[in-house]
PDB file of C-alpha atoms and ligand atoms in Angstrom:
ATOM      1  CA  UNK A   3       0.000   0.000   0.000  1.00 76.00           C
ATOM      2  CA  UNK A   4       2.616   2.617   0.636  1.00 85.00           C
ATOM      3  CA  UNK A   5       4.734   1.593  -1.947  1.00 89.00           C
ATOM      4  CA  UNK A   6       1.519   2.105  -4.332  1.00 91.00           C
ATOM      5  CA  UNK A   7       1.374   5.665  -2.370  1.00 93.00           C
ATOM      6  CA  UNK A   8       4.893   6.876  -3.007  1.00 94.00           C
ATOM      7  CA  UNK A   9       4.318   5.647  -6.356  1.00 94.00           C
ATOM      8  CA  UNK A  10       1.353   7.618  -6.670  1.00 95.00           C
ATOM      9  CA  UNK A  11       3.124  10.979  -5.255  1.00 96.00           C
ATOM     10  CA  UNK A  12       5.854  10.241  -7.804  1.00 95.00           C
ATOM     11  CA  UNK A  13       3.654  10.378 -10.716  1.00 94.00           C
ATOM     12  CA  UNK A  14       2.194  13.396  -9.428  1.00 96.00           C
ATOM     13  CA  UNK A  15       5.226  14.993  -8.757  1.00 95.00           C
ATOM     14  CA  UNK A  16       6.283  14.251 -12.544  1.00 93.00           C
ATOM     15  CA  UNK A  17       3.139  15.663 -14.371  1.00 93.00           C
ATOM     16  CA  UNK A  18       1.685  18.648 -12.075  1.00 94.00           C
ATOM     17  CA  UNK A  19       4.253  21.709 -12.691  1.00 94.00           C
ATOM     18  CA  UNK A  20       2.367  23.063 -10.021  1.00 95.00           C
ATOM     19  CA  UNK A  21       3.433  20.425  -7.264  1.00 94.00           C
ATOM     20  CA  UNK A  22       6.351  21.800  -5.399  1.00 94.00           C
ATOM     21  CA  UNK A  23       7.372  19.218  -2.873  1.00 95.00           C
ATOM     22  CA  UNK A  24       6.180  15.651  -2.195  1.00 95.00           C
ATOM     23  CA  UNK A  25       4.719  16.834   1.588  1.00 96.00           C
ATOM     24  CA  UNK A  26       2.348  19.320  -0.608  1.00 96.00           C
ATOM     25  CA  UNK A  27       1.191  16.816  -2.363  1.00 96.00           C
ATOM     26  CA  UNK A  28      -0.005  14.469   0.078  1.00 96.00           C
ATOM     27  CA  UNK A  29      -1.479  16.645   1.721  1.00 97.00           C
ATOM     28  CA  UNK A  30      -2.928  18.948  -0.737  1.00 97.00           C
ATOM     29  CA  UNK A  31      -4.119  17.020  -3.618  1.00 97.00           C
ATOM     30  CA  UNK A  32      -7.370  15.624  -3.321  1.00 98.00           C
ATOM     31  CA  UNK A  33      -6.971  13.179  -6.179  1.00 97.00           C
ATOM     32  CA  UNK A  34      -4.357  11.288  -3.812  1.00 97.00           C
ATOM     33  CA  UNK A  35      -6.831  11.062  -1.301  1.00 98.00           C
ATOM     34  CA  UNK A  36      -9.435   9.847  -3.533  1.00 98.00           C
ATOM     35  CA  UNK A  37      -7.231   7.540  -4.693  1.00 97.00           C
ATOM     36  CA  UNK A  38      -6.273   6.044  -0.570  1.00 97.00           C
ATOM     37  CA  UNK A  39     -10.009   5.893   0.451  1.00 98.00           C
ATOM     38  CA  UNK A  40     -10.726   4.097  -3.238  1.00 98.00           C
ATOM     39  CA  UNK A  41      -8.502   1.099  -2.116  1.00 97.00           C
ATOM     40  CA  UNK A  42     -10.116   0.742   0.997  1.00 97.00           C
ATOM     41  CA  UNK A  43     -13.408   0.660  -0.363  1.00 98.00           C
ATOM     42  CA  UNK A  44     -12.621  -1.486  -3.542  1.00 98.00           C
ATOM     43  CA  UNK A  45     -11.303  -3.957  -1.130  1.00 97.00           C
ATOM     44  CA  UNK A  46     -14.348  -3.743   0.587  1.00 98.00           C
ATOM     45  CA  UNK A  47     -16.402  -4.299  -2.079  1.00 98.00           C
ATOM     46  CA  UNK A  48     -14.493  -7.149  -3.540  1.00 97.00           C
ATOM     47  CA  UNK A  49     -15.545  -8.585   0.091  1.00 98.00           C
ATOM     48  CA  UNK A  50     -18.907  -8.750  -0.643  1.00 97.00           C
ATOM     49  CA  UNK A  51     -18.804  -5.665   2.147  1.00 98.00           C
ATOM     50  CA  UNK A  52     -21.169  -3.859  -0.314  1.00 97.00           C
ATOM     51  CA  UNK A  53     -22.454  -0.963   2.279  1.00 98.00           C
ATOM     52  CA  UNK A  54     -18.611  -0.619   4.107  1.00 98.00           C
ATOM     53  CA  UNK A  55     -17.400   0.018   0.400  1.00 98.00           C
ATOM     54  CA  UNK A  56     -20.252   2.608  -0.646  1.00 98.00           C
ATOM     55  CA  UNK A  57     -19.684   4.030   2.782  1.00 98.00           C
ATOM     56  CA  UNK A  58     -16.229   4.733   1.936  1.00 98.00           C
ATOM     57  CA  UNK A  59     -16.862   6.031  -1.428  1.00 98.00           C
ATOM     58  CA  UNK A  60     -19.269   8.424   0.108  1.00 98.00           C
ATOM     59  CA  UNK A  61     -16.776   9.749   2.887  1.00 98.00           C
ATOM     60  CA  UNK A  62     -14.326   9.969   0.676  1.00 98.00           C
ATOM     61  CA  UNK A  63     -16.833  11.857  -2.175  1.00 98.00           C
ATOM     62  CA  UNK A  64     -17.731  14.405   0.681  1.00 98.00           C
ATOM     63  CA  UNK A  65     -14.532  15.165   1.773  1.00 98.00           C
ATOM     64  CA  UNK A  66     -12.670  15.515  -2.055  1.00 98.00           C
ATOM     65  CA  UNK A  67     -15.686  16.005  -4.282  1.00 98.00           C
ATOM     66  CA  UNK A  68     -14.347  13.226  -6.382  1.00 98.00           C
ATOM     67  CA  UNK A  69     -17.191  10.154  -6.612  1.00 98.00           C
ATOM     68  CA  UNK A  70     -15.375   7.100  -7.220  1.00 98.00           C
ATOM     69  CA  UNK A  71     -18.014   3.672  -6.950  1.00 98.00           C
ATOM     70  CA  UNK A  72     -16.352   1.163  -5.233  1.00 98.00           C
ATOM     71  CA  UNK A  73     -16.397  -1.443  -7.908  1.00 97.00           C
ATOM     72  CA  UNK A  74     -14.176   0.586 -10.444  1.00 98.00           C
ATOM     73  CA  UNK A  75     -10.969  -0.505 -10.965  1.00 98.00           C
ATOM     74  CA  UNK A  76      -7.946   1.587 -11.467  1.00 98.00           C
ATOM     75  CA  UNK A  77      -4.780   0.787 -12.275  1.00 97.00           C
ATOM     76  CA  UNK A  78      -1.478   2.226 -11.351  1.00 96.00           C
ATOM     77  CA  UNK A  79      -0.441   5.647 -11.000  1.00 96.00           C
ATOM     78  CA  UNK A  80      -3.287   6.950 -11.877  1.00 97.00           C
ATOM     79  CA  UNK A  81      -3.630  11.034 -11.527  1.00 97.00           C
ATOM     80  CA  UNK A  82      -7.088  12.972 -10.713  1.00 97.00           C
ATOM     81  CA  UNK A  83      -5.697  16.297 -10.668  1.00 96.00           C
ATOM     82  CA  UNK A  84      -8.017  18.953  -8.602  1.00 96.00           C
ATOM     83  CA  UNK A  85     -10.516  16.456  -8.900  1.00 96.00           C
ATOM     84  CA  UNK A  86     -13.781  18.423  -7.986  1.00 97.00           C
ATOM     85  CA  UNK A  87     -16.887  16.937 -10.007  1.00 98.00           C
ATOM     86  CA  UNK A  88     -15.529  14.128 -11.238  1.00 98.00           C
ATOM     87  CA  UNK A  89     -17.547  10.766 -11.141  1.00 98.00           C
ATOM     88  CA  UNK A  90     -16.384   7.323 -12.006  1.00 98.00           C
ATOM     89  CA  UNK A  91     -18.613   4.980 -12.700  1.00 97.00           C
ATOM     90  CA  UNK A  92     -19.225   0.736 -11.348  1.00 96.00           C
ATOM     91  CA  UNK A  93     -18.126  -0.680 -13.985  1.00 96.00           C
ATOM     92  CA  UNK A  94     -15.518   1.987 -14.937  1.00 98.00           C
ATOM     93  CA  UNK A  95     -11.636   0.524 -15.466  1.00 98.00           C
ATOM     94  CA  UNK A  96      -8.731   2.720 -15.463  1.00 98.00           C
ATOM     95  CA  UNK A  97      -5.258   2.156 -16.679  1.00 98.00           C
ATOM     96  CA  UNK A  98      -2.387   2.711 -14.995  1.00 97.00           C
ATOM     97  CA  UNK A  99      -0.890   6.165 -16.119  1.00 96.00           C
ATOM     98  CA  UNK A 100      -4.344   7.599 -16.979  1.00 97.00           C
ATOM     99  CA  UNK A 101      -4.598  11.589 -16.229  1.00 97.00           C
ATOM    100  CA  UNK A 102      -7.945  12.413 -14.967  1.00 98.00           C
ATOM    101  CA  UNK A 103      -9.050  16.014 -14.410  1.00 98.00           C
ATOM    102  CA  UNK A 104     -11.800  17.902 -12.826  1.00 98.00           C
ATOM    103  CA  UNK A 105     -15.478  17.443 -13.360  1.00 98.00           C
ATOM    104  CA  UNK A 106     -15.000  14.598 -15.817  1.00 98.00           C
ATOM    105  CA  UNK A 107     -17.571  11.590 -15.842  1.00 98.00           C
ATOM    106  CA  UNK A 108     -16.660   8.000 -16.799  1.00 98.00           C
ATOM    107  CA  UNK A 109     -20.403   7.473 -16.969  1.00 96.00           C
ATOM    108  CA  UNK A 110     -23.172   5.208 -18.474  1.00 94.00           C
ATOM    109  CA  UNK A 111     -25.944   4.860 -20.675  1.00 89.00           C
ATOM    110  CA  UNK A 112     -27.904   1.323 -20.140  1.00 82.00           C
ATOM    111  CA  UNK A 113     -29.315   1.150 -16.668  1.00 82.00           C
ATOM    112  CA  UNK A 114     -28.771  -2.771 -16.865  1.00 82.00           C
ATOM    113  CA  UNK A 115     -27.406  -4.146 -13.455  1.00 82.00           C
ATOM    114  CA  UNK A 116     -24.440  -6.685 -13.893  1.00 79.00           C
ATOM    115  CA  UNK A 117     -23.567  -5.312 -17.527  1.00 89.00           C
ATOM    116  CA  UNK A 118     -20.537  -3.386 -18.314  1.00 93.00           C
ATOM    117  CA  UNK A 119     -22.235   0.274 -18.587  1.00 95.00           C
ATOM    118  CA  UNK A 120     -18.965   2.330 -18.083  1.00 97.00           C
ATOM    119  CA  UNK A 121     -15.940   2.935 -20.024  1.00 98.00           C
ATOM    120  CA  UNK A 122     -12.970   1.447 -19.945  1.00 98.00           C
ATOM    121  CA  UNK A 123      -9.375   3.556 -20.404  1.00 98.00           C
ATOM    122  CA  UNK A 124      -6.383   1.593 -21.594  1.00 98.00           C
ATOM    123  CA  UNK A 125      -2.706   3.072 -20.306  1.00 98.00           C
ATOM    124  CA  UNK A 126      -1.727   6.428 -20.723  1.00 97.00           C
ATOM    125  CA  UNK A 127      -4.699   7.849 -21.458  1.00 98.00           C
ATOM    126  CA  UNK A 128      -5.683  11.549 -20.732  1.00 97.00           C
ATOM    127  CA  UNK A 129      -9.088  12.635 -19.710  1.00 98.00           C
ATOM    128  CA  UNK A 130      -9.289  16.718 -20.122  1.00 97.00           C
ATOM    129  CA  UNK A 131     -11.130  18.836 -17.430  1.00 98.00           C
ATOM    130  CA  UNK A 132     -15.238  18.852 -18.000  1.00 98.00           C
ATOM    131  CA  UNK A 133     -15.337  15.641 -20.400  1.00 98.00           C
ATOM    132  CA  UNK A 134     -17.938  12.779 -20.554  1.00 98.00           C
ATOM    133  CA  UNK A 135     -16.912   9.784 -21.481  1.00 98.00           C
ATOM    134  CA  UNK A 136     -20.650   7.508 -21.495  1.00 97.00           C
ATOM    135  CA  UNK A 137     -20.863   3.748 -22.181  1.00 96.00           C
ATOM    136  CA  UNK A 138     -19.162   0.324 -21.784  1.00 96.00           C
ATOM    137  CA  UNK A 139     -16.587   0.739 -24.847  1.00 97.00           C
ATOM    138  CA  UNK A 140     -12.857   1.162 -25.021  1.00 98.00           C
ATOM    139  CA  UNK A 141     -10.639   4.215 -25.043  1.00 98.00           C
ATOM    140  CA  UNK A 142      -7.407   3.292 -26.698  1.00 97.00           C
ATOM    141  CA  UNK A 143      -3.671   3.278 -25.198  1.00 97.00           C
ATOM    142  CA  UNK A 144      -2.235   6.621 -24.732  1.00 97.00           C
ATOM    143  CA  UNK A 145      -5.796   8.297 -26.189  1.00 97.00           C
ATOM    144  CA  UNK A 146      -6.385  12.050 -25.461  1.00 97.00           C
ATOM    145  CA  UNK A 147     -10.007  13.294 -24.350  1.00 98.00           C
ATOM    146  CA  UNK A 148     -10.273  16.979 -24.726  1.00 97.00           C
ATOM    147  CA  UNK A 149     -11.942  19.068 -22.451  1.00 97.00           C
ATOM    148  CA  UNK A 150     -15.667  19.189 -22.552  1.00 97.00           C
ATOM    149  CA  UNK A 151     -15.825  16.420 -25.085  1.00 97.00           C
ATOM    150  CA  UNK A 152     -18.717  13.924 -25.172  1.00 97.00           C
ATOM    151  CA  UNK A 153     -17.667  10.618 -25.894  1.00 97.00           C
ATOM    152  CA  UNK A 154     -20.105   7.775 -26.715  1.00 96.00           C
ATOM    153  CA  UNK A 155     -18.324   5.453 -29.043  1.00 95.00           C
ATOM    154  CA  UNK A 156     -14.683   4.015 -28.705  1.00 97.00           C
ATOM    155  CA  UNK A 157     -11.574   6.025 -29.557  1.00 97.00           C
ATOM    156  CA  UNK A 158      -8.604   3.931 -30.890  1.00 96.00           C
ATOM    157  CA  UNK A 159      -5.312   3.927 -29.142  1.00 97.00           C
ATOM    158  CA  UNK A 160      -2.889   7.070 -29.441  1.00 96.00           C
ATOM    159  CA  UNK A 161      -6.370   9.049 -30.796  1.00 96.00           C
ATOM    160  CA  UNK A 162      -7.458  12.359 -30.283  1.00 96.00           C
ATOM    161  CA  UNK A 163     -11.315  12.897 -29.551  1.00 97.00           C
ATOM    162  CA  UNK A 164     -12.932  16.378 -29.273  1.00 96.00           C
ATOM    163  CA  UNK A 165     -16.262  18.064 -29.149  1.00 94.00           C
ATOM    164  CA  UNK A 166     -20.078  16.825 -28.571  1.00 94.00           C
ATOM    165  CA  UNK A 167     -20.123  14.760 -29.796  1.00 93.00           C
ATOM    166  CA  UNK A 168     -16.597  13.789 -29.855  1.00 95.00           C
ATOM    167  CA  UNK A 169     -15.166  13.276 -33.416  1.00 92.00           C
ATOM    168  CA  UNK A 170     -11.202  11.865 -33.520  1.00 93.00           C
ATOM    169  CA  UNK A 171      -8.736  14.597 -34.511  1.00 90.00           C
ATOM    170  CA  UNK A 172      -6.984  12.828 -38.119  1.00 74.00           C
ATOM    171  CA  UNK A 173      -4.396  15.269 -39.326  1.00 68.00           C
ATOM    172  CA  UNK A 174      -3.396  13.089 -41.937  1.00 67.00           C
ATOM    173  CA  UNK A 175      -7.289  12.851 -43.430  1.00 60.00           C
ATOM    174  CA  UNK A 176      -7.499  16.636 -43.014  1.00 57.00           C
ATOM    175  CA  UNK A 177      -4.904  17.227 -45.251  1.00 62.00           C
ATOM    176  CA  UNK A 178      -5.365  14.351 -47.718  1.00 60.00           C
ATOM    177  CA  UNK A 179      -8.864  16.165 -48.403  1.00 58.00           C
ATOM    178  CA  UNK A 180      -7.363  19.494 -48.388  1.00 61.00           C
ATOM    179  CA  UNK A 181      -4.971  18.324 -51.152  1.00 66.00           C
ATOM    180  CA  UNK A 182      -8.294  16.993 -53.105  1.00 59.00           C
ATOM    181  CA  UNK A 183     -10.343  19.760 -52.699  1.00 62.00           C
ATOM    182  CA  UNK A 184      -7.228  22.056 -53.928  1.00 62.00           C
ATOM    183  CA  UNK A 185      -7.623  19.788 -57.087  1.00 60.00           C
ATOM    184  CA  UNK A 186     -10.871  20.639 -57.353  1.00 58.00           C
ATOM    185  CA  UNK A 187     -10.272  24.316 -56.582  1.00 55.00           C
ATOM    186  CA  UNK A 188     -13.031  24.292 -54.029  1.00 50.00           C
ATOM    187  CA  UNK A 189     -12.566  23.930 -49.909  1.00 48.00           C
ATOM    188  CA  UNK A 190     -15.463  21.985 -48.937  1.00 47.00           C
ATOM    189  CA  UNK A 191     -14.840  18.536 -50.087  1.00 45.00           C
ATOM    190  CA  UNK A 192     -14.715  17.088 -46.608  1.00 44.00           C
ATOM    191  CA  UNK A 193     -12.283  19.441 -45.372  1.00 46.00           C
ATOM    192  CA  UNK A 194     -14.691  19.869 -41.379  1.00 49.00           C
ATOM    193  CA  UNK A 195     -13.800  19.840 -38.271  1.00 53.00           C
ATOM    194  CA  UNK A 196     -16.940  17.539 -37.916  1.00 52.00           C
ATOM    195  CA  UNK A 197     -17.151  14.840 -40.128  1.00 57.00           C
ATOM    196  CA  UNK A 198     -18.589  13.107 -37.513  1.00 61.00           C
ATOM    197  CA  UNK A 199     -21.892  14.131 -37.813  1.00 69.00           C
ATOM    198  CA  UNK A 200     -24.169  13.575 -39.909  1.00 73.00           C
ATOM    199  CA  UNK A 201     -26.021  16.790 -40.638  1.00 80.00           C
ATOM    200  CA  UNK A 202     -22.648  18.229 -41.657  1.00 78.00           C
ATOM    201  CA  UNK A 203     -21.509  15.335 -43.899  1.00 77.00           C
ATOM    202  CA  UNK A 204     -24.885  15.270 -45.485  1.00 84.00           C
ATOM    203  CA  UNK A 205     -24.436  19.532 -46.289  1.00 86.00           C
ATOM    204  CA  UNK A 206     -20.975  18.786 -47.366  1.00 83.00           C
ATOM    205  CA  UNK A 207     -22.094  16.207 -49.832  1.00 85.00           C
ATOM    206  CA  UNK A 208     -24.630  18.438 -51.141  1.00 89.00           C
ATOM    207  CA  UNK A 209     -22.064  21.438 -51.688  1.00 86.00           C
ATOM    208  CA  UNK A 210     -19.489  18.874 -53.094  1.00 85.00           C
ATOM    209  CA  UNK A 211     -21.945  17.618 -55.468  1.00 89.00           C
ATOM    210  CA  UNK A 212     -23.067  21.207 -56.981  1.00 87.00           C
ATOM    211  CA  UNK A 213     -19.941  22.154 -57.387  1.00 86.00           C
ATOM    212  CA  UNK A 214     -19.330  18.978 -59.620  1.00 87.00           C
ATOM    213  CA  UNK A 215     -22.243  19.867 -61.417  1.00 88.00           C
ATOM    214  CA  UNK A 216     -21.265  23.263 -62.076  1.00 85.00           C
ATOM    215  CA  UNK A 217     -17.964  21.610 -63.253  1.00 86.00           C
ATOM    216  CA  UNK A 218     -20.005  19.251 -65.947  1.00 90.00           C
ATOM    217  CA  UNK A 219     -22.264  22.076 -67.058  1.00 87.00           C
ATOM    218  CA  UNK A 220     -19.107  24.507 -67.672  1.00 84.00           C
ATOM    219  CA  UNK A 221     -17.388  22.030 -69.205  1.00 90.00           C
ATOM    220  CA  UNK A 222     -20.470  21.137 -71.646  1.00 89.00           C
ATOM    221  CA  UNK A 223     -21.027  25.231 -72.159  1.00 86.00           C
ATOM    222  CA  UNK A 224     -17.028  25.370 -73.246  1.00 87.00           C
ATOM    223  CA  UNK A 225     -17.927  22.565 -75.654  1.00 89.00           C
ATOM    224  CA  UNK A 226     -20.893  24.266 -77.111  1.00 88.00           C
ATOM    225  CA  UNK A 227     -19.172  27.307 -77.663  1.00 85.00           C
ATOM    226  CA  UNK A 228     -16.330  25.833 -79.099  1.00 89.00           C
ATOM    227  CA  UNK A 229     -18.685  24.638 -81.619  1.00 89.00           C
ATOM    228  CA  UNK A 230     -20.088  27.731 -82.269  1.00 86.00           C
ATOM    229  CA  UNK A 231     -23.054  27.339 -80.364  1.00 85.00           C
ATOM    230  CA  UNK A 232     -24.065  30.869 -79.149  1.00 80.00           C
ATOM    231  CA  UNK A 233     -25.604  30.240 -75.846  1.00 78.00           C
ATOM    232  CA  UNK A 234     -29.115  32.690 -74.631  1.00 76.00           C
ATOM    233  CA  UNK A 235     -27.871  35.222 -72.184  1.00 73.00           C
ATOM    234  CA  UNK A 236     -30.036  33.462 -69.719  1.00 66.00           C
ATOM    235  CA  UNK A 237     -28.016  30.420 -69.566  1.00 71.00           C
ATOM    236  CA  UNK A 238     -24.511  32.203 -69.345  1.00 65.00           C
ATOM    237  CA  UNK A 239     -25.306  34.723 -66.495  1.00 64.00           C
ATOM    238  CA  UNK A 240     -23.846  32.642 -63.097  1.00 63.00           C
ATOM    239  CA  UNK A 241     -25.029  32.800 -60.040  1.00 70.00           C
ATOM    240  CA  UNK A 242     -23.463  33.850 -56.822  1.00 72.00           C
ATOM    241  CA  UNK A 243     -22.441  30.197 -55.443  1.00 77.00           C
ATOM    242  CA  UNK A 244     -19.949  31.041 -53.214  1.00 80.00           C
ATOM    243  CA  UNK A 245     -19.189  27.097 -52.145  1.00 79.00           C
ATOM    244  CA  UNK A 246     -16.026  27.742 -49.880  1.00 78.00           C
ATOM    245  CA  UNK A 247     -18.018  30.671 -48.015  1.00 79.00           C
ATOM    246  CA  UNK A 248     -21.226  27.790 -47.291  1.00 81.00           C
ATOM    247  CA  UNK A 249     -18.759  25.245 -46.543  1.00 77.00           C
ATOM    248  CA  UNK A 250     -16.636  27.416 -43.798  1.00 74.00           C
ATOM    249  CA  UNK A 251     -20.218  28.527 -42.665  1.00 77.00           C
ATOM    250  CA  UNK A 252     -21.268  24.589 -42.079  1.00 74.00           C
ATOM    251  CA  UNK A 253     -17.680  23.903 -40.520  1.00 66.00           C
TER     252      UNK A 253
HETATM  253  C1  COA B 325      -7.634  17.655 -26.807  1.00 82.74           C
HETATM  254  C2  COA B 325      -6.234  18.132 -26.497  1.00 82.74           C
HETATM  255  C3  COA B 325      -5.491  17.036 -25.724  1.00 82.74           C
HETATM  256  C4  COA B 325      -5.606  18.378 -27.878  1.00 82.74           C
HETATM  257  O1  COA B 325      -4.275  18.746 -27.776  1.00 82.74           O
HETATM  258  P1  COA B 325      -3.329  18.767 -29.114  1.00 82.74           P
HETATM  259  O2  COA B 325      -3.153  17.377 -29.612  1.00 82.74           O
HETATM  260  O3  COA B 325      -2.131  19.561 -28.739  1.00 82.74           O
HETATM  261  O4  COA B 325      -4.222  19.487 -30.200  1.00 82.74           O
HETATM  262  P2  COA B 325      -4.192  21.011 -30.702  1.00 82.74           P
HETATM  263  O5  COA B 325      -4.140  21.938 -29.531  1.00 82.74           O
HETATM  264  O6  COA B 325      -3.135  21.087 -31.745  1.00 82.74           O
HETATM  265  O7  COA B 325      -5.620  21.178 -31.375  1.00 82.74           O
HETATM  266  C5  COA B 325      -5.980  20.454 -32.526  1.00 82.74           C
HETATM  267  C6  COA B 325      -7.350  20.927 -32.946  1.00 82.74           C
HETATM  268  O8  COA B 325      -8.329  20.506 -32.003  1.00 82.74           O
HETATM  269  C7  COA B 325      -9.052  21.633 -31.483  1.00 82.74           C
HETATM  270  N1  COA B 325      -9.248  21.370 -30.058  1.00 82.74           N
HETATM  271  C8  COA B 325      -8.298  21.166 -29.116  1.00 82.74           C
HETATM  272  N2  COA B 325      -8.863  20.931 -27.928  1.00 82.74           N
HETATM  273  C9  COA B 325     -10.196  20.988 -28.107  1.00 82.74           C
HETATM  274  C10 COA B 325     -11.302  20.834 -27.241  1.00 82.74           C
HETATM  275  N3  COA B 325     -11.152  20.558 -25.957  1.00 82.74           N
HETATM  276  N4  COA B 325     -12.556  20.939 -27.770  1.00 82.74           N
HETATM  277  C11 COA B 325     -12.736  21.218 -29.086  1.00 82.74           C
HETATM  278  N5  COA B 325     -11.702  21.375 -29.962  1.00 82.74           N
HETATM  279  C12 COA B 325     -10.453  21.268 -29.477  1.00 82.74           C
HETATM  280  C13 COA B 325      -8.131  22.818 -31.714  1.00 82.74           C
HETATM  281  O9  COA B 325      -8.863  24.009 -31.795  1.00 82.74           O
HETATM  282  C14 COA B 325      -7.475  22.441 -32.999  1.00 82.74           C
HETATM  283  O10 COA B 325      -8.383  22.731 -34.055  1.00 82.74           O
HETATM  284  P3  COA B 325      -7.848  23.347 -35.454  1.00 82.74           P
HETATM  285  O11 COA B 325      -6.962  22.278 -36.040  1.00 82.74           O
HETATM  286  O12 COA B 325      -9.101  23.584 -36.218  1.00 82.74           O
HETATM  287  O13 COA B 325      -7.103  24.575 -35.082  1.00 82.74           O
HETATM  288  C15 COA B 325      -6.222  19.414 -25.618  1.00 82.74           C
HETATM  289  O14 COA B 325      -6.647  20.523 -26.369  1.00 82.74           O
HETATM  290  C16 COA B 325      -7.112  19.309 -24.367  1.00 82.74           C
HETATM  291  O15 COA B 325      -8.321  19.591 -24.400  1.00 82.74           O
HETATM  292  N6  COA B 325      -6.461  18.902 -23.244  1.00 82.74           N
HETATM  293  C17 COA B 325      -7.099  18.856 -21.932  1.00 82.74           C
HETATM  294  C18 COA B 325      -6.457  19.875 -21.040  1.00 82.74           C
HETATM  295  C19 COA B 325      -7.226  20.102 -19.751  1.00 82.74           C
HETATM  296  O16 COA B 325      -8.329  19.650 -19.534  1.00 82.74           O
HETATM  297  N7  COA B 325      -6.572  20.802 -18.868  1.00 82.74           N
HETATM  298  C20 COA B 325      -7.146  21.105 -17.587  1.00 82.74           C
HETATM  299  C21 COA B 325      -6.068  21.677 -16.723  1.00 82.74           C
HETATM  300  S1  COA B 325      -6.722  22.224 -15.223  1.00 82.74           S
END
């Protein structure tokens, strides 16, 4: 247990610049407290000492404002830094190195007893202050969560997730599209923040397919008028289709 605990002081030594001596941070940092009372009451709990362990939890919840259910388990070296608001779920599981900040939920969405309802965090991962992270999936080795995202669907190891809801950060697709759409002369072609959701795919497919149409139907005018083809004055007068304003407007 105290080898766990200077362990745990370590860690936070390492990744809080604002931790100036290991004496501050036992006794300052309510995430190492959390942490001490969680152990007693997961041992409880794996007892079959159901009440002793939600006792525990409770004490512990009242006197750090961290709410940790007994049943979770967390791995090593785990780091709740200020810790206030944040709720952690039965059927949560932790890896060790996870950073965990304030007011973040490792929550559920099916109210079935005995089913895995909360998330599970590989090693490494970070957890930024505010997020939600709802349901019995997986989030990846060494994942980031950013602050105020909503999770509800798994995020692959080494990831990036952001937003409500939370869409993975893929530099590599960004640009890809970019170079595309600079083919095509026009920005929209996928290049969002939130191809995630739907509503914005769906208006980015729309704007990517007029613009291909306006492609065909110049190309076809050009042909006409290369045949000598005089076209009505009705048919050459453009529009104002400004498709890289709409598309940074549904961004
Ligand atoms: C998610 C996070 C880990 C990303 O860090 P990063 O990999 O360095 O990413 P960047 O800062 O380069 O941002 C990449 C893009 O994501 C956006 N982004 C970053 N964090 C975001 C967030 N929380 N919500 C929405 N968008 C976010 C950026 O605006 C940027 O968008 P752009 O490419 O359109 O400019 C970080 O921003 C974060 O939220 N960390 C949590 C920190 C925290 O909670 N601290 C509490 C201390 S008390």
């Amino acid at each position: 247990m105290f080898a766990q605990l200077r362990e745990d002081l370590t860690s936070v030594r390492e990744r809080d610049p604002a931790a100036r001596s290991t004496w501050e941070v036992l006794t300052c940092y309510p995430g190492i407290h959390a942490l001490m009372f969680h152990r007693l009451a997961h041992r409880a709990w794996n007892r079959r000492w159901f009440w002793l362990g939600r006792f525990i939890s409770h004490l512990s919840r009242f006197l750090t404002g961290i709410e940790i259910h007994p049943g979770a388990r967390i791995g090593r070296r785990v780091f709740i830094d200020h810790g206030m608001g944040v709720v952690i779920g039965e059927t949560a599981e932790i890896g060790d190195d996870c950073t965990i900040y304030q007011a973040v939920t490792l929550g559920g969405t099916s109210l079935y007893r005995g089913t895995k309802r909360h998330p599970t965090l590989g090693r490494g991962v970070v957890v930024g202050a505010g997020a939600k992270v709802l349901g019995g999936f997986t989030v990846g080795d060494g994942a980031k969560i950013g602050s105020n995202a909503v999770v509800v669907k798994p995020v692959p190891a080494g990831a990036t997730a952001v937003g409500n809801p939370a869409r993975i950060l893929d530099p590599e697709r960004d640009s890809a599209r970019a170079q595309k759409a600079e083919q095509m002369g026009f920005s929209a072609y996928g290049v969002t923040r939130d191809m995630d959701d739907p509503l914005s795919k769906a208006l980015h497919g729309l704007l990517d397919h007029a613009v291909e149409t306006d492609r065909r139907l110049q190309c076809l005018m050009d042909r006409l008028e290369a045949a000598g083809i005089t076209l009505d004055a009705a048919v050459e007068k453009a529009d104002s289709f400004d498709a890289s304003r709409l598309s940074k407007m549904v961004d």
